Amino acid sequence: MENDSEGAYDERIIVELKRLPWCQGLSESAIADMAAVGEYVHLKEGDIVHLADQTLTSVFFVVDGRLLASVMDRFGNCVLERPLTRGSVHGLLSIAQPDKASTNVVATEPTTGIRLGIESLAKLAGTHPDLQMNLYRLAGNIARQIVMVDRTKDQPSRVSIVHESPASRRLTPALLKRLKQMEESPCVLGDDREWEPIEDVPFRLLFADGKLISEQERQSQLNEWSDSDRIFVDLDAHHEQVHLVRLMSAADRVLWCVQPSDAHAALQTIKSLQSLVAGWREKICLVWLLDGETTIPPYFPEVADLVERDFKLSFSQPAPNQGGLLPAGVERIVHHLRGIQIGIALGGGAARGMAHLGVLKVLEDNGIYVDMMAGTSAGAMSGTLYASGMSVDYTIESFKKDLRLPWYFRCLPGGSYWYLLFKYRRRQFGPMLKKYLGDARLEQLPLPMCTVTVDLVRGGPVVRETGDATQCILESINIPGFSVPIVGNGEALIDGGIVNNIPADVLVGKGCNFVIASSVTAKLEKEFAGICADPPGKKRKSLSVLNVLMRASMVQNFNMNSVGIQPADFIIEPDVTAFDLSEFERTDELAAVGERTTSEVLEMLKQQLAKLDSKLFPWGS
């Protein structure tokens, strides 16, 4: 650990303080006074910032890098871990009781920060009301993050599975067999007279002589199975309404299975039931059973009002150019029953965002199925196409073909940038994406997907989880300078990377309790147009406005990485600095970097997932 003496680096500290999000709005005098008493600290990986048995004497503000804070109980056990990245602070909540700071803080990568003594900071807060207010807000954010760390979700123990047609009857045995693999002991009450016994899974018919067994018999059976991990009620949707209400009332979760052809009737039945029993929306999930050719279910606007969420699955072989999203639908329902929701956030980065495709391919190939996605800019584009069911290989080839430079642009200096400008100004990205997405809406995709854009009118991010999928991508990739804002409904929308480049926080807000972040802007080459920071470049390429706009966007993304990524549980960072921001026709090479990087950290990811649920993810046990 290296410290710069107090006051010696005032100007550098002032510059770094102004970069920190929580310092926004501070007066020049407040920042200058902080710089006068602060130390600029350089940490190597493994350097210790604080140990739990030490008295806290200072507050540490992270400028760059990453720390790991481990909260210890009185017996020396770690009860909470939280990463600290740019803009984070250690020690602020412990100012009132510095001798109670039971936290180990260690640098997990090279890190720079600013250290201020507790007494000095307290005096400055008393002198500068704006600093005091910002510190209160920062402390509030820290407390809120700590409260949000426990993201445990309920595991429904009583599940009703309702079938609109016999085609979905395969779902219940598939779920039972998978749960048995995880050493659960499920039981089934059902109405299927042709039920095929599953080893060690008790089954009892709900109907005898055409009549529903009595409430007393049903309750007696439930009492007999009271030691089981999970009880399923498996039944046809066409029983009398009074029977459906009775059988579903005790369920913690209802999985209502439909095919596209019978969806309208099913929704009418669900609506009718909800008019009788208030509050059922929160426990009903719609399960779409699709065939190998149909990957997008029909759109019904009322779905969002009638069910909490929906799943899409298929028992058929994927159609050509389709990936494994639909066949993995059963596994996503298992995640839901186990209280697990895995999200992946894909960051922006122009062509470099194509590395996300390699990340997604490795995860899918290794049986790590995500339940929800969020993407910004290039992450929104690659993520939405993946969420639509397209295979990664097909997406790679499509990008290479659709964005290959025509010969005319190859002849121009900086032709790849001019080609992007041409594509934006001629509005060609929309038709290109429509070829693959058609009129699909985000809520229809096999995998829930959120896209992030920025509204210049309200001055903040806009998260889309519904609406035309192509339009949502266009809003998120709308780079200022290359295109004008997309205007409509009182909004003026541009590239989402301006405020939230890696939207892991969006996924946490949607209920994900394990979030993977894929960042292609974690590393930034110290070279631009032949100008090198170290050593200084001798040759300088000609600059164009387009080069500057793209580089400025990348620098902003690099500096905004920490905004949305804070809650991420695992970060994958492909090093794609060797690729130009406009080289979409090298999508296959970029994806290969994503594959290689993900493969290198795969075992660590598996170990983290095993900590989340060692039965569901047994690899790291």
Coordinates of C-alpha atoms in Angstrom, one line a residue:
M1 CA 0.0 0.0 0.0
E2 CA 1.3 3.4 -1.0
N3 CA 0.1 6.7 0.5
D4 CA 0.7 10.2 -0.8
S5 CA 1.2 12.7 1.9
E6 CA -1.5 15.1 2.9
G7 CA -1.8 18.2 0.8
A8 CA 0.9 17.0 -1.7
Y9 CA -1.6 15.9 -4.3
D10 CA -4.4 18.5 -3.7
E11 CA -5.1 19.0 -7.4
R12 CA -5.2 15.2 -8.2
I13 CA -7.5 14.6 -5.2
I14 CA -9.7 17.5 -6.3
V15 CA -10.0 16.0 -9.8
E16 CA -10.8 12.5 -8.4
L17 CA -13.4 13.8 -5.9
K18 CA -15.2 15.6 -8.6
R19 CA -15.5 12.2 -10.5
L20 CA -17.3 10.5 -7.6
P21 CA -21.1 10.4 -8.0
W22 CA -21.8 11.4 -4.4
C23 CA -19.7 14.5 -4.7
Q24 CA -21.9 16.0 -7.4
G25 CA -23.3 19.3 -6.3
L26 CA -20.6 20.0 -3.7
S27 CA -19.1 23.5 -3.5
E28 CA -15.6 24.1 -4.8
S29 CA -14.6 25.1 -1.2
A30 CA -15.9 21.8 0.3
I31 CA -14.0 19.7 -2.3
A32 CA -10.8 21.8 -1.8
D33 CA -11.0 21.4 2.0
M34 CA -11.4 17.6 1.6
A35 CA -8.4 17.5 -0.7
A36 CA -6.3 19.4 1.8
V37 CA -6.7 16.8 4.5
G38 CA -7.0 13.7 2.4
E39 CA -4.5 11.0 1.5
Y40 CA -4.4 9.5 -2.0
V41 CA -3.9 5.8 -1.5
H42 CA -2.7 3.1 -4.0
L43 CA -3.6 -0.5 -3.2
K44 CA -2.4 -3.7 -4.7
E45 CA -4.5 -6.8 -4.8
G46 CA -4.6 -8.3 -1.4
D47 CA -3.8 -5.1 0.5
I48 CA -5.8 -4.6 3.7
V49 CA -7.8 -1.4 4.2
H50 CA -9.2 -2.4 7.6
L51 CA -9.4 -5.4 9.9
A52 CA -12.4 -6.2 12.1
D53 CA -10.4 -6.1 15.3
Q54 CA -8.9 -2.7 14.6
T55 CA -10.3 0.7 15.8
L56 CA -11.6 2.7 12.8
T57 CA -9.8 6.0 12.5
S58 CA -10.6 7.0 8.9
V59 CA -13.1 6.8 6.0
F60 CA -12.0 5.3 2.7
F61 CA -13.6 6.5 -0.6
V62 CA -13.0 4.3 -3.6
V63 CA -11.9 6.1 -6.7
D64 CA -11.0 3.1 -9.0
G65 CA -10.8 -0.6 -8.5
R66 CA -12.6 -3.0 -6.2
L67 CA -12.6 -3.8 -2.5
L68 CA -14.4 -6.6 -0.7
A69 CA -16.0 -5.7 2.6
S70 CA -16.7 -8.7 4.9
V71 CA -18.9 -8.0 8.0
M72 CA -17.9 -10.3 10.9
D73 CA -19.9 -11.3 13.9
R74 CA -18.4 -11.5 17.4
F75 CA -17.3 -15.1 16.8
G76 CA -15.3 -14.2 13.7
N77 CA -17.8 -15.6 11.2
C78 CA -18.5 -13.7 8.0
V79 CA -22.2 -12.7 8.0
L80 CA -22.2 -10.4 5.0
E81 CA -20.0 -9.7 2.0
R82 CA -20.3 -6.6 -0.2
P83 CA -18.1 -5.4 -3.1
L84 CA -17.0 -1.8 -2.9
T85 CA -16.4 -0.2 -6.3
R86 CA -15.9 3.3 -7.6
G87 CA -18.0 5.8 -5.7
S88 CA -18.3 3.4 -2.7
V89 CA -17.1 4.2 0.8
H90 CA -15.9 2.2 3.8
G91 CA -16.3 3.5 7.4
L92 CA -19.0 6.1 7.0
L93 CA -21.6 4.2 9.0
S94 CA -19.1 3.5 11.7
I95 CA -18.2 7.1 12.5
A96 CA -20.6 7.2 15.5
Q97 CA -19.0 4.0 16.9
P98 CA -15.5 3.6 15.5
D99 CA -14.7 0.8 17.9
K100 CA -17.6 -1.3 16.6
A101 CA -16.4 -1.5 13.0
S102 CA -16.4 -5.3 12.7
T103 CA -15.5 -5.4 9.0
N104 CA -12.6 -6.8 7.0
V105 CA -11.9 -4.7 3.9
V106 CA -9.4 -6.1 1.3
A107 CA -8.5 -5.0 -2.2
T108 CA -9.5 -7.7 -4.7
E109 CA -7.8 -5.8 -7.5
P110 CA -5.4 -2.8 -7.8
T111 CA -7.4 0.1 -6.3
T112 CA -7.0 3.8 -5.7
G113 CA -8.8 5.7 -3.1
I114 CA -8.9 8.8 -0.9
R115 CA -8.6 8.4 2.9
L116 CA -9.9 11.0 5.3
G117 CA -9.6 10.9 9.1
I118 CA -12.9 10.6 10.9
E119 CA -12.3 13.7 13.0
S120 CA -11.3 15.7 9.9
L121 CA -14.3 14.6 8.0
A122 CA -16.6 15.4 10.9
K123 CA -15.2 18.9 11.2
L124 CA -15.6 19.5 7.4
A125 CA -19.3 18.2 7.6
G126 CA -19.9 20.8 10.3
T127 CA -18.4 23.5 8.2
H128 CA -20.0 22.7 4.9
P129 CA -23.8 22.0 5.0
D130 CA -23.7 20.7 1.4
L131 CA -21.1 18.1 2.3
Q132 CA -23.1 17.1 5.4
M133 CA -26.2 16.5 3.3
N134 CA -24.3 14.5 0.7
L135 CA -22.8 12.3 3.4
Y136 CA -26.3 11.7 4.8
R137 CA -27.5 10.6 1.4
L138 CA -24.5 8.4 0.9
A139 CA -25.0 6.8 4.3
G140 CA -28.6 6.2 3.4
N141 CA -27.7 4.5 0.2
I142 CA -25.2 2.3 2.0
A143 CA -27.9 1.3 4.5
R144 CA -30.4 0.6 1.7
Q145 CA -27.9 -1.6 -0.1
I146 CA -27.2 -3.6 3.1
V147 CA -30.9 -4.1 3.6
M148 CA -31.2 -5.3 0.0
V149 CA -28.4 -7.9 0.3
D150 CA -30.7 -10.6 1.6
R151 CA -32.6 -11.3 -1.6
T152 CA -34.0 -14.6 -0.5
K153 CA -37.2 -15.6 -2.3
D154 CA -40.1 -17.8 -1.2
Q155 CA -40.1 -21.5 -2.1
P156 CA -43.8 -22.5 -2.6
S157 CA -44.5 -25.8 -0.9
R158 CA -48.0 -26.3 -2.3
V159 CA -48.2 -26.0 -6.1
S160 CA -51.3 -26.4 -8.3
I161 CA -50.6 -27.2 -11.9
V162 CA -53.7 -26.6 -14.1
H163 CA -53.8 -28.0 -17.7
E164 CA -55.9 -26.5 -20.5
S165 CA -55.1 -29.5 -22.7
P166 CA -53.5 -33.0 -22.3
A167 CA -50.4 -31.7 -24.1
S168 CA -49.0 -30.0 -21.0
R169 CA -49.4 -33.1 -18.8
R170 CA -45.7 -33.9 -19.4
L171 CA -44.7 -30.9 -17.3
T172 CA -45.6 -32.4 -13.9
P173 CA -43.6 -35.6 -14.3
A174 CA -40.7 -33.5 -15.6
L175 CA -40.8 -31.2 -12.6
L176 CA -41.1 -34.2 -10.1
K177 CA -38.2 -36.0 -11.6
R178 CA -36.0 -32.9 -11.5
L179 CA -36.9 -32.2 -7.9
K180 CA -36.2 -35.8 -7.0
Q181 CA -32.7 -35.3 -8.3
M182 CA -32.3 -32.6 -5.7
E183 CA -33.4 -35.0 -3.0
E184 CA -36.8 -33.4 -2.5
S185 CA -39.7 -35.6 -1.5
P186 CA -42.8 -34.4 -3.5
C187 CA -46.3 -35.8 -3.4
V188 CA -49.2 -35.5 -5.9
L189 CA -52.9 -35.1 -5.7
G190 CA -54.2 -35.4 -9.3
D191 CA -57.1 -36.2 -11.5
D192 CA -55.2 -38.1 -14.2
R193 CA -56.6 -41.7 -14.2
E194 CA -53.7 -42.7 -16.5
W195 CA -51.0 -41.4 -14.2
E196 CA -47.8 -43.3 -14.6
P197 CA -46.2 -43.9 -11.2
I198 CA -42.8 -42.1 -10.6
E199 CA -40.5 -43.9 -8.2
D200 CA -41.1 -42.9 -4.6
V201 CA -43.6 -40.2 -5.4
P202 CA -46.9 -40.8 -3.7
F203 CA -50.0 -40.2 -5.8
R204 CA -53.7 -40.1 -5.0
L205 CA -56.6 -39.5 -7.3
L206 CA -58.7 -36.4 -6.5
F207 CA -61.9 -37.8 -7.9
A208 CA -63.7 -41.0 -7.1
D209 CA -66.8 -42.2 -9.0
G210 CA -66.7 -38.9 -10.9
K211 CA -66.9 -36.8 -7.8
L212 CA -64.3 -34.7 -6.0
I213 CA -63.1 -36.4 -2.8
S214 CA -64.4 -34.8 0.3
E215 CA -62.7 -31.9 2.1
Q216 CA -62.1 -34.3 5.0
E217 CA -60.4 -36.9 2.8
R218 CA -58.3 -34.3 1.1
Q219 CA -57.2 -32.7 4.4
S220 CA -56.4 -36.2 5.8
Q221 CA -54.2 -36.9 2.9
L222 CA -52.4 -33.6 3.2
N223 CA -51.8 -34.3 6.9
E224 CA -50.4 -37.7 6.0
W225 CA -48.0 -35.9 3.6
S226 CA -47.1 -33.1 6.0
D227 CA -43.4 -34.2 6.1
S228 CA -43.0 -33.9 2.4
D229 CA -41.1 -31.1 0.9
R230 CA -43.7 -30.1 -1.7
I231 CA -47.3 -31.1 -2.6
F232 CA -48.5 -30.8 -6.1
V233 CA -52.2 -30.6 -7.1
D234 CA -52.3 -31.7 -10.8
L235 CA -55.7 -31.1 -12.5
D236 CA -57.6 -30.3 -15.7
A237 CA -58.7 -26.7 -16.2
H238 CA -62.2 -27.7 -17.2
H239 CA -63.6 -28.9 -13.8
E240 CA -66.5 -27.0 -12.3
Q241 CA -65.4 -23.6 -11.1
V242 CA -66.3 -24.4 -7.5
H243 CA -63.9 -27.3 -7.6
L244 CA -61.1 -25.2 -9.1
V245 CA -61.5 -22.6 -6.4
R246 CA -61.4 -25.2 -3.7
L247 CA -58.3 -27.0 -5.1
M248 CA -56.4 -23.8 -5.8
S249 CA -57.2 -22.0 -2.6
A250 CA -54.5 -23.8 -0.6
A251 CA -51.8 -23.4 -3.2
D252 CA -48.8 -21.1 -2.7
R253 CA -48.3 -21.0 -6.5
V254 CA -50.5 -21.9 -9.5
L255 CA -48.9 -22.9 -12.8
W256 CA -51.6 -22.5 -15.5
C257 CA -50.5 -24.3 -18.6
V258 CA -51.7 -23.2 -22.0
Q259 CA -51.1 -23.6 -25.7
P260 CA -51.5 -20.7 -28.0
S261 CA -54.8 -22.1 -29.3
D262 CA -56.4 -22.3 -25.9
A263 CA -54.9 -19.2 -24.3
H264 CA -58.0 -17.0 -24.8
A265 CA -60.3 -19.4 -23.0
A266 CA -57.7 -19.9 -20.2
L267 CA -57.4 -16.2 -19.6
Q268 CA -61.2 -15.9 -19.4
T269 CA -61.3 -18.6 -16.8
I270 CA -58.5 -17.0 -14.8
K271 CA -60.3 -13.7 -14.9
S272 CA -63.5 -15.3 -13.8
L273 CA -61.8 -17.0 -10.8
Q274 CA -60.1 -13.8 -9.8
S275 CA -63.5 -12.1 -9.6
L276 CA -64.4 -14.7 -7.0
V277 CA -61.1 -14.7 -5.1
A278 CA -59.2 -11.5 -4.7
G279 CA -55.4 -11.4 -4.7
W280 CA -54.9 -14.5 -6.8
R281 CA -52.9 -12.6 -9.5
E282 CA -49.8 -12.7 -7.2
K283 CA -49.7 -16.5 -7.1
I284 CA -50.7 -17.4 -10.7
C285 CA -48.1 -18.0 -13.3
L286 CA -48.9 -18.7 -17.0
V287 CA -46.9 -21.5 -18.6
W288 CA -46.9 -21.3 -22.4
L289 CA -46.4 -24.7 -24.1
L290 CA -44.9 -24.0 -27.6
D291 CA -44.0 -26.3 -30.4
G292 CA -40.7 -26.4 -32.2
E293 CA -41.8 -24.0 -34.9
T294 CA -43.6 -21.4 -32.6
T295 CA -41.1 -19.6 -30.4
I296 CA -43.2 -16.5 -29.6
P297 CA -46.7 -16.9 -28.1
P298 CA -49.6 -14.6 -29.2
Y299 CA -49.9 -11.3 -27.5
F300 CA -52.8 -10.8 -25.0
P301 CA -52.7 -7.4 -23.3
E302 CA -54.6 -8.7 -20.3
V303 CA -51.9 -11.2 -19.3
A304 CA -50.0 -8.7 -17.2
D305 CA -53.2 -7.9 -15.2
L306 CA -54.1 -11.5 -14.6
V307 CA -50.9 -13.3 -13.7
E308 CA -47.7 -12.5 -11.8
R309 CA -45.4 -13.7 -14.6
D310 CA -45.2 -16.2 -17.4
F311 CA -42.9 -19.0 -18.5
K312 CA -42.3 -20.3 -22.0
L313 CA -41.2 -23.8 -22.7
S314 CA -41.2 -26.5 -25.3
F315 CA -40.8 -30.3 -25.3
S316 CA -39.9 -30.3 -29.0
Q317 CA -36.5 -30.0 -30.7
P318 CA -35.6 -26.4 -31.4
A319 CA -36.2 -25.2 -35.0
P320 CA -33.3 -24.3 -37.2
N321 CA -31.4 -21.2 -36.0
Q322 CA -33.1 -21.5 -32.6
G323 CA -31.2 -22.0 -29.3
G324 CA -32.0 -23.8 -26.1
L325 CA -34.2 -21.3 -24.4
L326 CA -37.5 -23.0 -24.8
P327 CA -36.2 -26.6 -23.9
A328 CA -34.7 -25.0 -20.8
G329 CA -38.1 -23.7 -19.7
V330 CA -38.7 -26.5 -17.3
E331 CA -35.5 -25.7 -15.5
R332 CA -36.6 -22.1 -15.1
I333 CA -39.7 -23.2 -13.4
V334 CA -37.6 -25.4 -11.1
H335 CA -35.6 -22.2 -10.3
H336 CA -38.8 -20.5 -9.5
L337 CA -39.9 -23.3 -7.2
R338 CA -36.5 -23.3 -5.4
G339 CA -36.7 -19.5 -4.8
I340 CA -33.9 -18.8 -7.4
Q341 CA -34.0 -16.1 -10.0
I342 CA -30.7 -15.5 -11.9
G343 CA -30.3 -12.4 -14.0
I344 CA -27.6 -11.3 -16.4
A345 CA -26.9 -7.6 -17.2
L346 CA -25.2 -6.9 -20.5
G347 CA -23.4 -3.6 -20.8
G348 CA -23.0 -1.2 -23.7
G349 CA -19.9 -0.8 -25.8
A350 CA -20.8 -0.5 -29.5
A351 CA -19.3 -3.4 -31.5
R352 CA -17.4 -4.7 -28.5
G353 CA -20.8 -5.6 -27.0
M354 CA -20.9 -8.6 -29.4
A355 CA -18.6 -10.3 -26.9
H356 CA -21.7 -10.8 -24.8
L357 CA -22.8 -13.5 -27.3
G358 CA -19.9 -15.6 -26.4
V359 CA -20.6 -15.1 -22.7
L360 CA -24.2 -16.3 -23.2
K361 CA -23.1 -19.3 -25.3
V362 CA -20.8 -20.6 -22.6
L363 CA -23.4 -20.2 -19.8
E364 CA -26.1 -22.0 -21.9
D365 CA -23.7 -24.8 -22.9
N366 CA -22.8 -25.4 -19.3
G367 CA -26.3 -25.6 -18.0
I368 CA -26.4 -22.2 -16.4
Y369 CA -29.8 -20.9 -17.4
V370 CA -30.6 -17.3 -16.6
D371 CA -34.2 -16.3 -15.7
M372 CA -34.1 -12.7 -16.7
M373 CA -31.9 -10.3 -18.7
A374 CA -31.3 -6.5 -18.9
G375 CA -29.2 -4.7 -21.4
T376 CA -28.0 -1.3 -22.4
S377 CA -27.2 -0.2 -25.9
A378 CA -25.2 -3.0 -27.5
G379 CA -26.2 -5.2 -24.6
A380 CA -29.8 -4.5 -25.3
M381 CA -29.4 -5.5 -28.9
S382 CA -27.5 -8.7 -28.4
G383 CA -29.5 -9.6 -25.3
T384 CA -32.9 -9.1 -26.9
L385 CA -32.0 -11.3 -29.9
Y386 CA -30.8 -14.0 -27.5
A387 CA -34.0 -13.6 -25.4
S388 CA -36.1 -14.1 -28.6
G389 CA -34.8 -17.6 -28.9
M390 CA -32.2 -17.1 -31.7
S391 CA -29.1 -19.3 -31.3
V392 CA -25.9 -17.6 -30.6
D393 CA -24.2 -19.0 -33.7
Y394 CA -27.0 -17.8 -35.9
T395 CA -26.9 -14.3 -34.3
I396 CA -23.2 -14.0 -34.9
E397 CA -23.5 -14.9 -38.5
S398 CA -26.4 -12.5 -38.9
F399 CA -24.5 -9.6 -37.5
K400 CA -21.4 -10.3 -39.6
K401 CA -23.6 -10.4 -42.8
D402 CA -25.9 -7.5 -42.0
L403 CA -23.2 -5.1 -40.8
R404 CA -20.4 -6.0 -43.3
L405 CA -19.0 -2.9 -44.9
P406 CA -20.0 -2.4 -48.5
W407 CA -17.1 -1.8 -50.9
Y408 CA -17.7 1.9 -51.1
F409 CA -17.2 2.5 -47.4
R410 CA -14.2 0.2 -47.4
C411 CA -12.5 2.8 -49.7
L412 CA -13.1 5.7 -47.3
P413 CA -10.8 6.6 -44.4
G414 CA -12.7 5.7 -41.3
G415 CA -15.2 4.0 -43.4
S416 CA -16.7 1.8 -40.7
Y417 CA -17.7 4.9 -38.8
W418 CA -19.3 6.5 -41.8
Y419 CA -21.1 3.3 -42.4
L420 CA -22.6 3.3 -38.9
L421 CA -23.6 7.0 -39.5
F422 CA -25.2 5.9 -42.7
K423 CA -27.1 3.1 -41.0
Y424 CA -28.4 5.4 -38.3
R425 CA -29.3 8.3 -40.5
R426 CA -31.1 6.1 -43.1
R427 CA -32.9 4.3 -40.3
Q428 CA -31.7 0.9 -41.4
F429 CA -31.3 -0.7 -38.0
G430 CA -35.0 -1.1 -37.6
P431 CA -35.7 -3.1 -40.7
M432 CA -32.5 -5.2 -40.0
L433 CA -33.8 -6.2 -36.6
K434 CA -37.4 -6.7 -37.7
K435 CA -36.2 -9.5 -39.9
Y436 CA -35.5 -11.5 -36.8
L437 CA -37.9 -10.1 -34.3
G438 CA -40.9 -9.4 -36.4
D439 CA -43.6 -7.7 -34.4
A440 CA -42.6 -9.4 -31.2
R441 CA -42.9 -7.5 -27.9
L442 CA -40.5 -7.8 -25.0
E443 CA -43.2 -9.5 -22.9
Q444 CA -43.7 -12.2 -25.5
L445 CA -40.0 -13.3 -25.7
P446 CA -39.1 -16.7 -24.3
L447 CA -36.9 -14.9 -21.7
P448 CA -37.9 -11.8 -19.8
M449 CA -35.9 -8.9 -21.1
C450 CA -35.4 -5.3 -20.0
T451 CA -33.8 -2.5 -22.1
V452 CA -32.4 0.8 -20.8
T453 CA -32.6 4.1 -22.6
V454 CA -32.3 7.7 -21.4
D455 CA -35.1 10.4 -21.6
L456 CA -33.7 13.8 -22.3
V457 CA -37.0 15.4 -21.2
R458 CA -37.1 14.0 -17.7
G459 CA -33.3 13.7 -17.5
G460 CA -33.1 10.1 -16.3
P461 CA -33.0 6.4 -17.4
V462 CA -36.1 4.6 -18.8
V463 CA -36.3 0.9 -18.3
R464 CA -38.5 -0.9 -20.9
E465 CA -39.9 -4.4 -20.1
T466 CA -42.9 -4.2 -22.4
G467 CA -43.4 -2.9 -25.9
D468 CA -42.2 -3.6 -29.4
A469 CA -38.9 -5.4 -29.1
T470 CA -37.3 -3.7 -32.1
Q471 CA -38.3 -0.2 -31.0
C472 CA -36.9 -0.9 -27.5
I473 CA -33.5 -1.8 -29.0
L474 CA -33.5 1.3 -31.2
E475 CA -34.1 3.5 -28.2
S476 CA -31.3 1.9 -26.3
I477 CA -28.7 2.0 -29.1
N478 CA -29.5 5.6 -30.2
I479 CA -26.0 7.1 -29.9
P480 CA -26.1 11.0 -29.7
G481 CA -24.4 12.5 -32.7
F482 CA -25.0 9.5 -34.9
S483 CA -28.7 10.0 -34.7
V484 CA -31.3 12.4 -33.3
P485 CA -33.3 11.5 -30.2
I486 CA -36.3 9.3 -30.8
V487 CA -39.3 11.4 -29.9
G488 CA -42.7 10.2 -28.8
N489 CA -45.1 10.2 -25.8
G490 CA -43.4 13.2 -24.3
E491 CA -40.0 11.5 -24.4
A492 CA -36.8 12.2 -26.3
L493 CA -34.7 9.0 -26.1
I494 CA -31.0 8.3 -26.5
D495 CA -28.4 5.7 -25.7
G496 CA -28.9 4.2 -22.2
G497 CA -25.2 4.0 -21.5
I498 CA -25.1 7.7 -20.6
V499 CA -26.6 7.0 -17.2
N500 CA -26.6 3.2 -16.6
N501 CA -24.3 1.2 -18.8
I502 CA -24.5 -2.1 -17.0
P503 CA -28.0 -2.5 -15.5
A504 CA -27.5 -5.1 -12.8
D505 CA -29.5 -2.9 -10.4
V506 CA -32.5 -3.2 -12.7
L507 CA -32.4 -7.0 -12.3
V508 CA -32.2 -6.7 -8.5
G509 CA -35.2 -4.4 -8.6
K510 CA -37.0 -7.0 -10.6
G511 CA -36.4 -9.7 -7.9
C512 CA -33.3 -11.5 -9.1
N513 CA -31.3 -12.8 -6.2
F514 CA -28.2 -13.7 -8.2
V515 CA -27.0 -11.3 -10.9
I516 CA -24.2 -11.8 -13.4
A517 CA -22.8 -8.8 -15.1
S518 CA -21.0 -8.9 -18.5
S519 CA -18.9 -5.7 -19.0
V520 CA -17.1 -4.9 -22.2
T521 CA -16.0 -1.5 -20.9
A522 CA -14.3 -2.5 -17.7
K523 CA -10.9 -2.0 -19.5
L524 CA -10.1 1.1 -21.6
E525 CA -7.1 1.2 -23.9
K526 CA -4.9 4.2 -23.2
E527 CA -4.7 5.1 -26.8
F528 CA -6.8 7.1 -29.2
A529 CA -6.2 7.9 -32.8
G530 CA -2.5 7.1 -32.5
I531 CA -2.2 9.3 -29.3
C532 CA -0.8 7.2 -26.5
A533 CA -0.7 8.1 -22.8
D534 CA 2.3 6.0 -21.9
P535 CA 4.6 6.1 -23.8
P536 CA 3.5 9.2 -25.8
G537 CA 2.7 8.3 -29.3
K538 CA 4.8 9.6 -32.2
K539 CA 2.2 9.1 -34.9
R540 CA -1.2 10.7 -34.9
K541 CA -4.0 9.6 -37.1
S542 CA -6.4 12.1 -38.5
L543 CA -9.4 12.7 -36.2
S544 CA -13.0 12.9 -37.3
V545 CA -16.1 14.0 -35.4
L546 CA -17.4 10.4 -35.6
N547 CA -14.2 9.0 -34.0
V548 CA -14.5 11.5 -31.2
L549 CA -18.2 10.8 -30.6
M550 CA -17.6 7.1 -30.3
R551 CA -14.6 7.5 -28.1
A552 CA -16.4 10.0 -25.9
S553 CA -19.3 7.5 -25.6
M554 CA -16.8 4.7 -24.6
V555 CA -15.0 6.9 -22.1
Q556 CA -18.4 7.8 -20.5
N557 CA -19.4 4.1 -20.4
F558 CA -16.1 3.3 -18.8
N559 CA -16.6 5.9 -16.1
M560 CA -20.3 4.9 -15.6
N561 CA -19.6 1.2 -15.1
S562 CA -20.1 1.4 -11.3
V563 CA -23.5 3.0 -11.4
G564 CA -25.7 0.0 -12.2
I565 CA -23.2 -2.8 -11.6
Q566 CA -23.0 -2.3 -7.8
P567 CA -25.4 -5.1 -6.9
A568 CA -23.9 -7.7 -9.3
D569 CA -22.9 -10.9 -7.6
F570 CA -20.5 -12.0 -10.4
I571 CA -18.8 -10.0 -13.1
I572 CA -17.4 -11.2 -16.4
E573 CA -15.1 -8.8 -18.1
P574 CA -13.9 -9.7 -21.6
D575 CA -10.9 -7.7 -22.7
V576 CA -11.9 -6.4 -26.1
T577 CA -9.7 -3.3 -26.2
A578 CA -8.0 -4.7 -29.3
F579 CA -11.2 -4.2 -31.3
D580 CA -12.4 -1.0 -32.8
L581 CA -15.8 0.2 -31.6
S582 CA -17.2 0.0 -35.2
E583 CA -15.9 -3.5 -36.1
F584 CA -19.3 -5.3 -36.1
E585 CA -18.1 -7.6 -38.9
R586 CA -15.6 -9.1 -36.5
T587 CA -18.5 -10.3 -34.3
D588 CA -17.3 -13.9 -34.4
E589 CA -13.9 -12.8 -33.0
L590 CA -15.5 -10.7 -30.4
A591 CA -17.8 -13.5 -29.3
A592 CA -14.8 -15.8 -29.1
V593 CA -13.2 -13.4 -26.6
G594 CA -16.4 -13.6 -24.6
E595 CA -16.4 -17.4 -24.7
R596 CA -12.7 -17.6 -23.6
T597 CA -13.2 -15.2 -20.8
T598 CA -16.3 -16.9 -19.5
S599 CA -14.7 -20.3 -19.7
E600 CA -11.7 -19.0 -17.6
V601 CA -14.0 -17.9 -14.7
L602 CA -16.6 -20.7 -15.1
E603 CA -15.5 -22.7 -12.1
M604 CA -15.6 -19.6 -9.9
L605 CA -19.1 -18.9 -11.1
K606 CA -20.2 -22.5 -10.4
Q607 CA -18.9 -22.3 -6.9
Q608 CA -20.9 -19.1 -6.3
L609 CA -24.0 -20.7 -7.6
A610 CA -23.4 -23.7 -5.4
K611 CA -23.5 -21.4 -2.4
L612 CA -26.8 -20.1 -3.6
D613 CA -28.4 -23.6 -3.8
S614 CA -26.1 -26.6 -3.6
K615 CA -28.8 -29.0 -4.7
L616 CA -29.8 -27.0 -7.7
F617 CA -26.2 -26.3 -8.6
P618 CA -24.1 -29.2 -7.3
W619 CA -21.0 -28.5 -9.3
G620 CA -19.1 -26.5 -6.6
S621 CA -20.2 -28.5 -3.6

